Amino acid sequence: MTHELDATGLLCPLPVLKARKRLRALEPGGLLVLRTDDPAAIIDVPHFCAEAGHHLETQAEDGNAMIWTIRRG
């Protein structure tokens, strides 16, 4: 099952903090699709995944937003 989190309109570190909270609730291997529009997320989300042991599956643009698919480690 894939879970979604819309963090548009939030400035970093809030998208990462909300993603961390949501990922904690998932089983290892679970997927979270995160939507952000803060330009700092381009640095913060990959760094968070690497530090927390999660796998950044995909990163895509959708207009002004970025869509991140994160697999819980």
mmCIF file of C-alpha atoms in Angstrom:
data_model
loop_
_atom_site.group_PDB
_atom_site.id
_atom_site.type_symbol
_atom_site.label_atom_id
_atom_site.label_comp_id
_atom_site.label_asym_id
_atom_site.label_seq_id
_atom_site.Cartn_x
_atom_site.Cartn_y
_atom_site.Cartn_z
ATOM 1 C CA MET A 1 0.000 0.000 0.000
ATOM 2 C CA THR A 2 1.261 3.463 -0.894
ATOM 3 C CA HIS A 3 0.658 6.352 1.505
ATOM 4 C CA GLU A 4 0.535 9.986 0.417
ATOM 5 C CA LEU A 5 1.564 13.176 2.182
ATOM 6 C CA ASP A 6 0.892 16.606 0.695
ATOM 7 C CA ALA A 7 3.397 19.035 2.211
ATOM 8 C CA THR A 8 2.879 21.825 -0.316
ATOM 9 C CA GLY A 9 2.861 25.247 1.249
ATOM 10 C CA LEU A 10 5.185 24.130 4.059
ATOM 11 C CA LEU A 11 8.743 25.381 4.408
ATOM 12 C CA CYS A 12 11.607 23.103 5.364
ATOM 13 C CA PRO A 13 12.137 21.445 7.726
ATOM 14 C CA LEU A 14 8.372 20.833 8.069
ATOM 15 C CA PRO A 15 7.992 18.572 4.992
ATOM 16 C CA VAL A 16 10.850 16.373 6.226
ATOM 17 C CA LEU A 17 9.533 16.311 9.796
ATOM 18 C CA LYS A 18 6.060 15.310 8.625
ATOM 19 C CA ALA A 19 7.538 12.668 6.304
ATOM 20 C CA ARG A 20 9.603 11.244 9.168
ATOM 21 C CA LYS A 21 6.506 10.969 11.355
ATOM 22 C CA ARG A 22 4.484 9.302 8.591
ATOM 23 C CA LEU A 23 7.311 6.880 7.711
ATOM 24 C CA ARG A 24 7.597 5.773 11.344
ATOM 25 C CA ALA A 25 4.010 4.530 11.121
ATOM 26 C CA LEU A 26 4.764 2.390 8.047
ATOM 27 C CA GLU A 27 6.129 -1.130 7.969
ATOM 28 C CA PRO A 28 9.687 -1.496 6.595
ATOM 29 C CA GLY A 29 9.425 -1.482 2.810
ATOM 30 C CA GLY A 30 6.285 0.673 2.843
ATOM 31 C CA LEU A 31 6.014 3.505 0.322
ATOM 32 C CA LEU A 32 5.321 7.169 0.982
ATOM 33 C CA VAL A 33 4.627 9.619 -1.840
ATOM 34 C CA LEU A 34 5.570 13.092 -0.629
ATOM 35 C CA ARG A 35 4.571 16.265 -2.481
ATOM 36 C CA THR A 36 6.534 19.449 -1.733
ATOM 37 C CA ASP A 37 6.901 22.893 -3.259
ATOM 38 C CA ASP A 38 9.679 24.328 -1.065
ATOM 39 C CA PRO A 39 12.868 24.723 -3.155
ATOM 40 C CA ALA A 40 14.970 23.609 -0.147
ATOM 41 C CA ALA A 41 13.350 20.164 -0.329
ATOM 42 C CA ILE A 42 15.647 19.319 -3.256
ATOM 43 C CA ILE A 43 18.482 19.201 -0.727
ATOM 44 C CA ASP A 44 16.596 18.242 2.428
ATOM 45 C CA VAL A 45 14.586 15.209 1.254
ATOM 46 C CA PRO A 46 17.488 13.207 -0.272
ATOM 47 C CA HIS A 47 19.665 14.072 2.739
ATOM 48 C CA PHE A 48 16.928 12.947 5.151
ATOM 49 C CA CYS A 49 16.505 9.642 3.294
ATOM 50 C CA ALA A 50 20.244 8.928 3.321
ATOM 51 C CA GLU A 51 20.616 9.790 7.011
ATOM 52 C CA ALA A 52 17.508 7.895 8.150
ATOM 53 C CA GLY A 53 18.164 4.754 6.092
ATOM 54 C CA HIS A 54 15.237 5.160 3.700
ATOM 55 C CA HIS A 55 15.468 4.653 -0.066
ATOM 56 C CA LEU A 56 14.499 7.510 -2.373
ATOM 57 C CA GLU A 57 12.797 5.570 -5.154
ATOM 58 C CA THR A 58 11.807 8.429 -7.466
ATOM 59 C CA GLN A 59 11.921 12.194 -7.720
ATOM 60 C CA ALA A 60 9.785 14.008 -10.297
ATOM 61 C CA GLU A 61 8.510 17.496 -11.049
ATOM 62 C CA ASP A 62 4.827 18.339 -11.353
ATOM 63 C CA GLY A 63 4.550 22.020 -12.209
ATOM 64 C CA ASN A 64 5.987 23.911 -9.231
ATOM 65 C CA ALA A 65 5.871 20.835 -7.012
ATOM 66 C CA MET A 66 8.245 17.927 -6.507
ATOM 67 C CA ILE A 67 6.921 14.414 -6.044
ATOM 68 C CA TRP A 68 9.130 12.081 -3.997
ATOM 69 C CA THR A 69 8.572 8.351 -3.571
ATOM 70 C CA ILE A 70 10.301 7.108 -0.435
ATOM 71 C CA ARG A 71 10.596 3.452 0.621
ATOM 72 C CA ARG A 72 10.872 3.010 4.379
ATOM 73 C CA GLY A 73 14.134 1.400 5.455
#
